[in-house]
């Protein structure tokens, strides 16, 4: 084998190895990719029921229901336009409150109920996940101030937090 052919072979093998490594990295990345939706966006898009997604918005006032068997909760997440019923079988974070921002990660069932595997609550009274804030601003329901005031400003919502 001539020196030129050997160099071409090594270059080809190197490019093939680089391509394979890139494909593996992209495959691993796509398996861990979780899309974020507001309730309105989730309603508008045909998201497959087996696809893991995150939804974010405000926990609707007076929507929190503890299941009778004591094994979880149901609540509604709203962006002011659309509400999504969320079922969660774990322990809610200490900062979870009605009228405050929340991000839930899980899958949507065929009946429309979102089954959350993880629920994340905001950190303090001023924090709102950027995606949730953007969705509320886009829907025209964003207001500066505390979360209870934001939730009370939503149409058809109670202004008396529990």
Short mmCIF file of N, CA and C in Angstrom, two decimals:
data_model
loop_
_atom_site.label_atom_id
_atom_site.label_comp_id
_atom_site.label_asym_id
_atom_site.label_seq_id
_atom_site.Cartn_x
_atom_site.Cartn_y
_atom_site.Cartn_z
N UNK A 1 0.85 -1.18 0.00
CA UNK A 1 0.00 0.00 0.00
C UNK A 1 0.90 1.24 0.00
N UNK A 2 0.56 2.14 -0.86
CA UNK A 2 1.38 3.34 -0.96
C UNK A 2 1.10 4.27 0.20
N UNK A 3 2.01 5.17 0.40
CA UNK A 3 1.88 6.13 1.51
C UNK A 3 0.63 6.99 1.35
N UNK A 4 0.31 7.35 0.15
CA UNK A 4 -0.86 8.20 -0.11
C UNK A 4 -2.15 7.45 0.22
N UNK A 5 -2.24 6.18 -0.17
CA UNK A 5 -3.44 5.39 0.11
C UNK A 5 -3.59 5.15 1.62
N UNK A 6 -2.48 4.91 2.29
CA UNK A 6 -2.53 4.69 3.74
C UNK A 6 -3.02 5.95 4.44
N UNK A 7 -2.55 7.10 4.01
CA UNK A 7 -3.00 8.38 4.58
C UNK A 7 -4.50 8.58 4.32
N UNK A 8 -4.96 8.29 3.12
CA UNK A 8 -6.38 8.40 2.78
C UNK A 8 -7.22 7.44 3.61
N UNK A 9 -6.73 6.22 3.82
CA UNK A 9 -7.44 5.24 4.64
C UNK A 9 -7.54 5.73 6.09
N UNK A 10 -6.46 6.24 6.64
CA UNK A 10 -6.48 6.74 8.02
C UNK A 10 -7.42 7.94 8.16
N UNK A 11 -7.41 8.81 7.18
CA UNK A 11 -8.31 9.96 7.20
C UNK A 11 -9.76 9.50 7.13
N UNK A 12 -10.04 8.54 6.28
CA UNK A 12 -11.41 8.01 6.16
C UNK A 12 -11.86 7.35 7.45
N UNK A 13 -11.00 6.54 8.07
CA UNK A 13 -11.34 5.90 9.34
C UNK A 13 -11.55 6.94 10.44
N UNK A 14 -10.74 7.97 10.46
CA UNK A 14 -10.90 9.05 11.45
C UNK A 14 -12.22 9.78 11.28
N UNK A 15 -12.58 10.09 10.05
CA UNK A 15 -13.86 10.76 9.79
C UNK A 15 -15.04 9.85 10.15
N UNK A 16 -14.93 8.56 9.86
CA UNK A 16 -16.00 7.62 10.21
C UNK A 16 -16.17 7.54 11.73
N UNK A 17 -15.04 7.49 12.46
CA UNK A 17 -15.10 7.44 13.92
C UNK A 17 -15.71 8.73 14.48
N UNK A 18 -15.33 9.86 13.91
CA UNK A 18 -15.90 11.14 14.35
C UNK A 18 -17.40 11.19 14.07
N UNK A 19 -17.82 10.71 12.93
CA UNK A 19 -19.25 10.66 12.60
C UNK A 19 -20.02 9.76 13.54
N UNK A 20 -19.45 8.59 13.87
CA UNK A 20 -20.11 7.67 14.80
C UNK A 20 -20.22 8.29 16.19
N UNK A 21 -19.16 8.95 16.64
CA UNK A 21 -19.20 9.59 17.96
C UNK A 21 -20.25 10.70 17.99
N UNK A 22 -20.33 11.48 16.93
CA UNK A 22 -21.34 12.54 16.85
C UNK A 22 -22.74 11.96 16.87
N UNK A 23 -22.96 10.87 16.15
CA UNK A 23 -24.28 10.23 16.13
C UNK A 23 -24.65 9.72 17.52
N UNK A 24 -23.70 9.14 18.25
CA UNK A 24 -23.98 8.65 19.60
C UNK A 24 -24.33 9.80 20.55
N UNK A 25 -23.59 10.89 20.47
CA UNK A 25 -23.86 12.05 21.33
C UNK A 25 -25.24 12.62 21.03
N UNK A 26 -25.57 12.78 19.75
CA UNK A 26 -26.88 13.32 19.39
C UNK A 26 -28.01 12.38 19.80
N UNK A 27 -27.79 11.09 19.70
CA UNK A 27 -28.80 10.12 20.13
C UNK A 27 -29.04 10.22 21.63
N UNK A 28 -27.97 10.30 22.41
CA UNK A 28 -28.11 10.42 23.86
C UNK A 28 -28.79 11.73 24.22
N UNK A 29 -28.47 12.79 23.51
CA UNK A 29 -29.07 14.09 23.78
C UNK A 29 -30.57 14.08 23.49
N UNK A 30 -30.96 13.47 22.38
CA UNK A 30 -32.38 13.46 22.02
C UNK A 30 -33.20 12.61 22.98
N UNK A 31 -32.60 11.58 23.58
CA UNK A 31 -33.32 10.77 24.56
C UNK A 31 -33.62 11.55 25.82
N UNK A 32 -32.78 12.52 26.16
CA UNK A 32 -32.97 13.31 27.37
C UNK A 32 -33.62 14.65 27.12
N UNK A 33 -34.00 14.92 25.90
CA UNK A 33 -34.60 16.20 25.55
C UNK A 33 -36.07 16.22 25.97
N UNK A 34 -36.45 17.21 26.76
CA UNK A 34 -37.83 17.34 27.22
C UNK A 34 -38.32 18.72 26.80
N UNK A 35 -39.39 18.76 26.02
CA UNK A 35 -39.92 20.02 25.53
C UNK A 35 -40.80 20.68 26.58
N UNK A 36 -40.81 22.02 26.59
CA UNK A 36 -41.63 22.79 27.53
C UNK A 36 -42.82 23.38 26.78
N UNK A 37 -44.01 23.24 27.36
CA UNK A 37 -45.23 23.79 26.77
C UNK A 37 -46.03 24.53 27.84
N UNK A 38 -46.74 25.55 27.42
CA UNK A 38 -47.78 26.14 28.27
C UNK A 38 -49.03 25.29 28.04
N UNK A 39 -50.03 25.37 28.91
CA UNK A 39 -51.25 24.59 28.68
C UNK A 39 -51.89 24.86 27.32
N UNK A 40 -51.89 26.10 26.86
CA UNK A 40 -52.47 26.42 25.54
C UNK A 40 -51.70 25.75 24.42
N UNK A 41 -50.37 25.78 24.51
CA UNK A 41 -49.54 25.15 23.48
C UNK A 41 -49.73 23.64 23.47
N UNK A 42 -49.86 23.05 24.65
CA UNK A 42 -50.06 21.60 24.73
C UNK A 42 -51.39 21.20 24.11
N UNK A 43 -52.43 22.02 24.33
CA UNK A 43 -53.74 21.76 23.72
C UNK A 43 -53.68 21.87 22.21
N UNK A 44 -52.93 22.86 21.72
CA UNK A 44 -52.90 23.14 20.28
C UNK A 44 -52.07 22.14 19.49
N UNK A 45 -51.09 21.53 20.13
CA UNK A 45 -50.19 20.62 19.42
C UNK A 45 -50.57 19.17 19.70
N UNK A 46 -50.37 18.35 18.71
CA UNK A 46 -50.65 16.92 18.86
C UNK A 46 -49.40 16.24 19.42
N UNK A 47 -49.23 16.32 20.74
CA UNK A 47 -48.08 15.72 21.40
C UNK A 47 -48.41 14.25 21.67
N UNK A 48 -47.59 13.32 21.20
CA UNK A 48 -47.86 11.90 21.45
C UNK A 48 -47.93 11.60 22.95
N UNK A 49 -48.79 10.66 23.33
CA UNK A 49 -48.98 10.35 24.75
C UNK A 49 -47.75 9.71 25.37
N UNK A 50 -46.86 9.14 24.57
CA UNK A 50 -45.66 8.52 25.13
C UNK A 50 -44.49 9.50 25.23
N UNK A 51 -44.67 10.74 24.79
CA UNK A 51 -43.60 11.73 24.82
C UNK A 51 -43.59 12.46 26.16
N UNK A 52 -42.42 12.49 26.80
CA UNK A 52 -42.27 13.20 28.07
C UNK A 52 -42.11 14.69 27.78
N UNK A 53 -42.91 15.51 28.45
CA UNK A 53 -42.87 16.96 28.26
C UNK A 53 -42.96 17.65 29.61
N UNK A 54 -42.69 18.94 29.59
CA UNK A 54 -42.89 19.79 30.77
C UNK A 54 -43.97 20.79 30.45
N UNK A 55 -44.86 20.99 31.42
CA UNK A 55 -45.85 22.06 31.28
C UNK A 55 -45.61 23.03 32.42
N UNK A 56 -45.92 24.28 32.17
CA UNK A 56 -45.72 25.29 33.19
C UNK A 56 -46.81 26.33 33.15
N UNK A 57 -47.10 26.87 34.28
CA UNK A 57 -48.10 27.92 34.41
C UNK A 57 -48.35 28.17 35.88
N UNK A 58 -49.53 28.67 36.17
CA UNK A 58 -49.93 28.92 37.55
C UNK A 58 -50.86 27.81 38.01
N UNK A 59 -50.72 27.43 39.27
CA UNK A 59 -51.67 26.48 39.85
C UNK A 59 -52.96 27.24 40.08
N UNK A 60 -54.02 26.79 39.45
CA UNK A 60 -55.30 27.48 39.53
C UNK A 60 -55.81 27.46 40.97
N UNK A 61 -56.34 28.60 41.41
CA UNK A 61 -56.86 28.72 42.76
C UNK A 61 -58.01 27.74 42.97
N UNK A 62 -58.05 27.14 44.14
CA UNK A 62 -59.09 26.21 44.58
C UNK A 62 -59.22 25.00 43.66
N UNK A 63 -58.12 24.59 43.05
CA UNK A 63 -58.16 23.41 42.19
C UNK A 63 -57.45 22.22 42.81
N UNK A 64 -56.75 22.42 43.91
CA UNK A 64 -55.99 21.34 44.53
C UNK A 64 -56.93 20.37 45.24
N UNK A 65 -56.87 19.11 44.83
CA UNK A 65 -57.69 18.06 45.44
C UNK A 65 -56.78 16.92 45.86
N UNK A 66 -56.85 16.55 47.13
CA UNK A 66 -56.12 15.37 47.59
C UNK A 66 -56.98 14.16 47.28
N UNK A 67 -56.39 13.14 46.67
CA UNK A 67 -57.15 11.96 46.30
C UNK A 67 -57.64 11.24 47.54
N UNK A 68 -58.84 10.64 47.49
CA UNK A 68 -59.43 9.99 48.66
C UNK A 68 -58.55 8.89 49.25
N UNK A 69 -57.80 8.20 48.41
CA UNK A 69 -56.95 7.12 48.92
C UNK A 69 -55.66 7.65 49.55
N UNK A 70 -55.47 8.98 49.52
CA UNK A 70 -54.29 9.59 50.13
C UNK A 70 -53.01 9.36 49.36
N UNK A 71 -53.11 8.91 48.12
CA UNK A 71 -51.92 8.55 47.35
C UNK A 71 -51.61 9.55 46.26
N UNK A 72 -51.93 10.79 46.45
CA UNK A 72 -51.58 11.78 45.45
C UNK A 72 -52.56 12.93 45.42
N UNK A 73 -52.35 13.81 44.45
CA UNK A 73 -53.17 15.01 44.32
C UNK A 73 -53.54 15.22 42.86
N UNK A 74 -54.54 16.03 42.67
CA UNK A 74 -54.93 16.54 41.36
C UNK A 74 -55.04 18.05 41.50
N UNK A 75 -54.61 18.75 40.47
CA UNK A 75 -54.73 20.21 40.44
C UNK A 75 -54.73 20.63 38.98
N UNK A 76 -55.09 21.88 38.76
CA UNK A 76 -55.10 22.41 37.39
C UNK A 76 -53.99 23.45 37.24
N UNK A 77 -53.32 23.38 36.11
CA UNK A 77 -52.30 24.36 35.74
C UNK A 77 -52.89 25.20 34.62
N UNK A 78 -52.79 26.51 34.75
CA UNK A 78 -53.39 27.41 33.76
C UNK A 78 -52.38 28.44 33.28
N UNK A 79 -52.60 28.89 32.06
CA UNK A 79 -51.85 30.03 31.54
C UNK A 79 -52.79 31.19 31.27
N UNK A 80 -54.01 31.09 31.75
CA UNK A 80 -55.00 32.15 31.54
C UNK A 80 -55.94 31.86 30.40
N UNK A 81 -55.51 31.03 29.46
CA UNK A 81 -56.36 30.66 28.33
C UNK A 81 -56.90 29.24 28.49
N UNK A 82 -56.04 28.33 28.88
CA UNK A 82 -56.37 26.92 28.95
C UNK A 82 -55.92 26.35 30.28
N UNK A 83 -56.69 25.40 30.78
CA UNK A 83 -56.33 24.68 32.01
C UNK A 83 -56.01 23.24 31.65
N UNK A 84 -55.05 22.67 32.33
CA UNK A 84 -54.69 21.26 32.18
C UNK A 84 -54.81 20.61 33.55
N UNK A 85 -55.53 19.50 33.65
CA UNK A 85 -55.62 18.75 34.90
C UNK A 85 -54.34 17.94 35.04
N UNK A 86 -53.71 18.05 36.21
CA UNK A 86 -52.47 17.35 36.50
C UNK A 86 -52.71 16.38 37.65
N UNK A 87 -52.26 15.15 37.46
CA UNK A 87 -52.29 14.16 38.55
C UNK A 87 -50.86 13.88 38.95
N UNK A 88 -50.62 13.90 40.25
CA UNK A 88 -49.28 13.66 40.76
C UNK A 88 -49.37 12.75 41.96
N UNK A 89 -48.60 11.65 41.95
CA UNK A 89 -48.67 10.66 43.02
C UNK A 89 -47.56 10.79 44.05
N UNK A 90 -46.70 11.78 43.90
CA UNK A 90 -45.60 11.95 44.84
C UNK A 90 -45.93 12.98 45.91
N UNK A 91 -44.90 13.35 46.65
CA UNK A 91 -45.02 14.38 47.67
C UNK A 91 -44.76 15.74 47.03
N UNK A 92 -45.67 16.66 47.23
CA UNK A 92 -45.52 17.99 46.64
C UNK A 92 -44.39 18.75 47.33
N UNK A 93 -43.70 19.61 46.60
CA UNK A 93 -42.65 20.43 47.22
C UNK A 93 -43.24 21.34 48.30
N UNK A 94 -42.43 21.71 49.27
CA UNK A 94 -42.89 22.57 50.36
C UNK A 94 -43.39 23.92 49.86
N UNK A 95 -42.82 24.42 48.77
CA UNK A 95 -43.20 25.73 48.26
C UNK A 95 -44.39 25.68 47.31
N UNK A 96 -44.99 24.52 47.11
CA UNK A 96 -46.14 24.39 46.22
C UNK A 96 -47.35 25.08 46.85
N UNK A 97 -47.97 26.00 46.11
CA UNK A 97 -49.15 26.72 46.58
C UNK A 97 -50.06 26.99 45.39
N UNK A 98 -51.34 27.11 45.67
CA UNK A 98 -52.27 27.54 44.63
C UNK A 98 -51.98 28.99 44.29
N UNK A 99 -52.11 29.33 43.02
CA UNK A 99 -51.87 30.69 42.57
C UNK A 99 -50.42 30.99 42.30
N UNK A 100 -49.53 30.02 42.44
CA UNK A 100 -48.11 30.25 42.20
C UNK A 100 -47.63 29.43 41.01
N UNK A 101 -46.46 29.81 40.52
CA UNK A 101 -45.88 29.15 39.36
C UNK A 101 -45.43 27.74 39.66
N UNK A 102 -45.61 26.88 38.67
CA UNK A 102 -45.23 25.48 38.81
C UNK A 102 -44.81 24.95 37.44
N UNK A 103 -43.89 24.01 37.46
CA UNK A 103 -43.51 23.26 36.26
C UNK A 103 -43.67 21.79 36.60
N UNK A 104 -44.42 21.07 35.76
CA UNK A 104 -44.64 19.63 35.96
C UNK A 104 -44.07 18.89 34.76
N UNK A 105 -43.35 17.82 35.03
CA UNK A 105 -42.78 17.00 33.97
C UNK A 105 -43.44 15.64 33.99
N UNK A 106 -43.90 15.19 32.84
CA UNK A 106 -44.55 13.89 32.75
C UNK A 106 -45.11 13.65 31.37
N UNK A 107 -46.22 12.89 31.32
CA UNK A 107 -46.84 12.54 30.04
C UNK A 107 -48.33 12.82 30.10
N UNK A 108 -48.87 13.16 28.96
CA UNK A 108 -50.31 13.41 28.87
C UNK A 108 -51.00 12.13 28.42
N UNK A 109 -52.04 11.74 29.16
CA UNK A 109 -52.81 10.55 28.79
C UNK A 109 -53.77 10.89 27.66
N UNK A 110 -54.34 9.86 27.07
CA UNK A 110 -55.29 10.03 25.97
C UNK A 110 -56.53 10.79 26.42
N UNK A 111 -56.91 10.69 27.71
CA UNK A 111 -58.09 11.40 28.20
C UNK A 111 -57.81 12.86 28.54
N UNK A 112 -56.57 13.32 28.31
CA UNK A 112 -56.24 14.73 28.53
C UNK A 112 -55.62 15.04 29.88
N UNK A 113 -55.62 14.09 30.81
CA UNK A 113 -55.03 14.32 32.12
C UNK A 113 -53.51 14.19 31.99
N UNK A 114 -52.80 15.14 32.57
CA UNK A 114 -51.35 15.13 32.56
C UNK A 114 -50.87 14.40 33.81
N UNK A 115 -50.16 13.30 33.64
CA UNK A 115 -49.64 12.52 34.77
C UNK A 115 -48.19 12.95 34.99
N UNK A 116 -47.98 13.65 36.08
CA UNK A 116 -46.66 14.22 36.36
C UNK A 116 -45.79 13.22 37.11
N UNK A 117 -44.54 13.13 36.69
CA UNK A 117 -43.55 12.34 37.41
C UNK A 117 -42.78 13.24 38.37
N UNK A 118 -42.70 14.53 38.04
CA UNK A 118 -41.99 15.51 38.85
C UNK A 118 -42.77 16.81 38.86
N UNK A 119 -42.84 17.44 40.02
CA UNK A 119 -43.46 18.76 40.14
C UNK A 119 -42.44 19.69 40.78
N UNK A 120 -42.18 20.80 40.12
CA UNK A 120 -41.23 21.79 40.62
C UNK A 120 -41.98 23.07 40.96
N UNK A 121 -41.76 23.58 42.16
CA UNK A 121 -42.40 24.83 42.58
C UNK A 121 -41.37 25.94 42.51
N UNK A 122 -41.86 27.17 42.49
CA UNK A 122 -40.95 28.30 42.42
C UNK A 122 -40.17 28.44 43.72
N UNK A 123 -39.05 29.15 43.66
CA UNK A 123 -38.13 29.23 44.79
C UNK A 123 -38.54 30.26 45.84
N UNK A 124 -39.00 31.39 45.42
CA UNK A 124 -39.45 32.41 46.37
C UNK A 124 -40.55 33.23 45.72
N UNK A 125 -41.01 34.24 46.42
CA UNK A 125 -42.17 34.98 45.92
C UNK A 125 -41.87 35.78 44.66
N UNK A 126 -40.61 35.96 44.31
CA UNK A 126 -40.28 36.74 43.12
C UNK A 126 -39.87 35.87 41.94
N UNK A 127 -39.62 34.59 42.18
CA UNK A 127 -39.13 33.72 41.11
C UNK A 127 -40.28 33.15 40.30
N UNK A 128 -40.09 33.16 39.00
CA UNK A 128 -41.02 32.50 38.08
C UNK A 128 -40.14 31.87 37.01
N UNK A 129 -40.28 30.58 36.73
CA UNK A 129 -39.47 30.00 35.67
C UNK A 129 -39.62 30.82 34.39
N UNK A 130 -38.52 31.09 33.69
CA UNK A 130 -38.58 31.96 32.51
C UNK A 130 -39.59 31.50 31.47
N UNK A 131 -39.71 30.18 31.28
CA UNK A 131 -40.66 29.68 30.28
C UNK A 131 -42.09 29.99 30.69
N UNK A 132 -42.38 29.86 32.00
CA UNK A 132 -43.72 30.14 32.50
C UNK A 132 -44.03 31.63 32.36
N UNK A 133 -43.06 32.47 32.74
CA UNK A 133 -43.26 33.92 32.63
C UNK A 133 -43.49 34.32 31.18
N UNK A 134 -42.72 33.75 30.26
CA UNK A 134 -42.90 34.07 28.84
C UNK A 134 -44.27 33.65 28.35
N UNK A 135 -44.74 32.46 28.77
CA UNK A 135 -46.06 31.99 28.34
C UNK A 135 -47.16 32.89 28.88
N UNK A 136 -47.03 33.33 30.15
CA UNK A 136 -48.04 34.22 30.73
C UNK A 136 -48.00 35.59 30.06
N UNK A 137 -46.81 36.08 29.75
CA UNK A 137 -46.71 37.38 29.06
C UNK A 137 -47.31 37.29 27.67
N UNK A 138 -47.06 36.18 26.97
CA UNK A 138 -47.58 36.00 25.62
C UNK A 138 -49.11 35.94 25.62
N UNK A 139 -49.68 35.34 26.68
CA UNK A 139 -51.14 35.23 26.74
C UNK A 139 -51.80 36.50 27.27
N UNK A 140 -50.98 37.47 27.73
CA UNK A 140 -51.51 38.74 28.21
C UNK A 140 -51.96 38.71 29.66
N UNK A 141 -51.57 37.68 30.42
CA UNK A 141 -52.00 37.56 31.81
C UNK A 141 -50.89 37.80 32.81
N UNK A 142 -49.76 38.29 32.36
CA UNK A 142 -48.65 38.57 33.26
C UNK A 142 -48.88 39.89 33.97
N UNK A 143 -48.70 39.86 35.28
CA UNK A 143 -48.77 41.09 36.07
C UNK A 143 -47.62 41.07 37.06
N UNK A 144 -47.01 42.22 37.26
CA UNK A 144 -45.97 42.31 38.28
C UNK A 144 -46.64 42.21 39.64
N UNK A 145 -45.94 41.66 40.61
CA UNK A 145 -46.51 41.55 41.94
C UNK A 145 -46.52 40.10 42.39
N UNK A 146 -47.23 39.85 43.48
CA UNK A 146 -47.19 38.51 44.04
C UNK A 146 -48.06 37.54 43.24
N UNK A 147 -47.83 36.27 43.47
CA UNK A 147 -48.50 35.22 42.69
C UNK A 147 -50.00 35.21 42.93
N UNK A 148 -50.44 35.49 44.14
CA UNK A 148 -51.88 35.49 44.41
C UNK A 148 -52.57 36.58 43.60
N UNK A 149 -51.92 37.72 43.47
CA UNK A 149 -52.50 38.80 42.66
C UNK A 149 -52.56 38.39 41.20
N UNK A 150 -51.52 37.70 40.70
CA UNK A 150 -51.53 37.24 39.31
C UNK A 150 -52.65 36.23 39.11
N UNK A 151 -52.81 35.30 40.04
CA UNK A 151 -53.84 34.28 39.89
C UNK A 151 -55.23 34.89 39.98
N UNK A 152 -55.39 35.88 40.85
CA UNK A 152 -56.70 36.51 41.00
C UNK A 152 -57.09 37.29 39.75
N UNK A 153 -56.09 37.75 39.01
CA UNK A 153 -56.37 38.54 37.81
C UNK A 153 -56.80 37.68 36.63
N UNK A 154 -56.62 36.38 36.73
CA UNK A 154 -57.02 35.51 35.63
C UNK A 154 -58.53 35.42 35.56
N UNK A 155 -59.11 35.37 34.36
CA UNK A 155 -60.56 35.34 34.23
C UNK A 155 -61.18 34.13 34.91
N UNK A 156 -62.24 34.37 35.65
CA UNK A 156 -62.97 33.28 36.30
C UNK A 156 -62.27 32.69 37.50
N UNK A 157 -61.28 33.37 38.04
CA UNK A 157 -60.52 32.84 39.17
C UNK A 157 -60.93 33.55 40.45
N UNK A 158 -60.86 32.83 41.54
CA UNK A 158 -61.16 33.40 42.85
C UNK A 158 -59.99 34.25 43.31
N UNK A 159 -60.28 35.33 44.01
CA UNK A 159 -59.20 36.17 44.51
C UNK A 159 -58.90 35.90 45.98
N UNK A 160 -59.47 34.87 46.53
CA UNK A 160 -59.19 34.54 47.92
C UNK A 160 -58.40 33.24 47.98
N UNK A 161 -57.09 33.35 48.24
CA UNK A 161 -56.29 32.14 48.33
C UNK A 161 -56.65 31.33 49.56
N UNK A 162 -56.46 30.03 49.47
CA UNK A 162 -56.72 29.16 50.61
C UNK A 162 -55.59 29.20 51.58
#
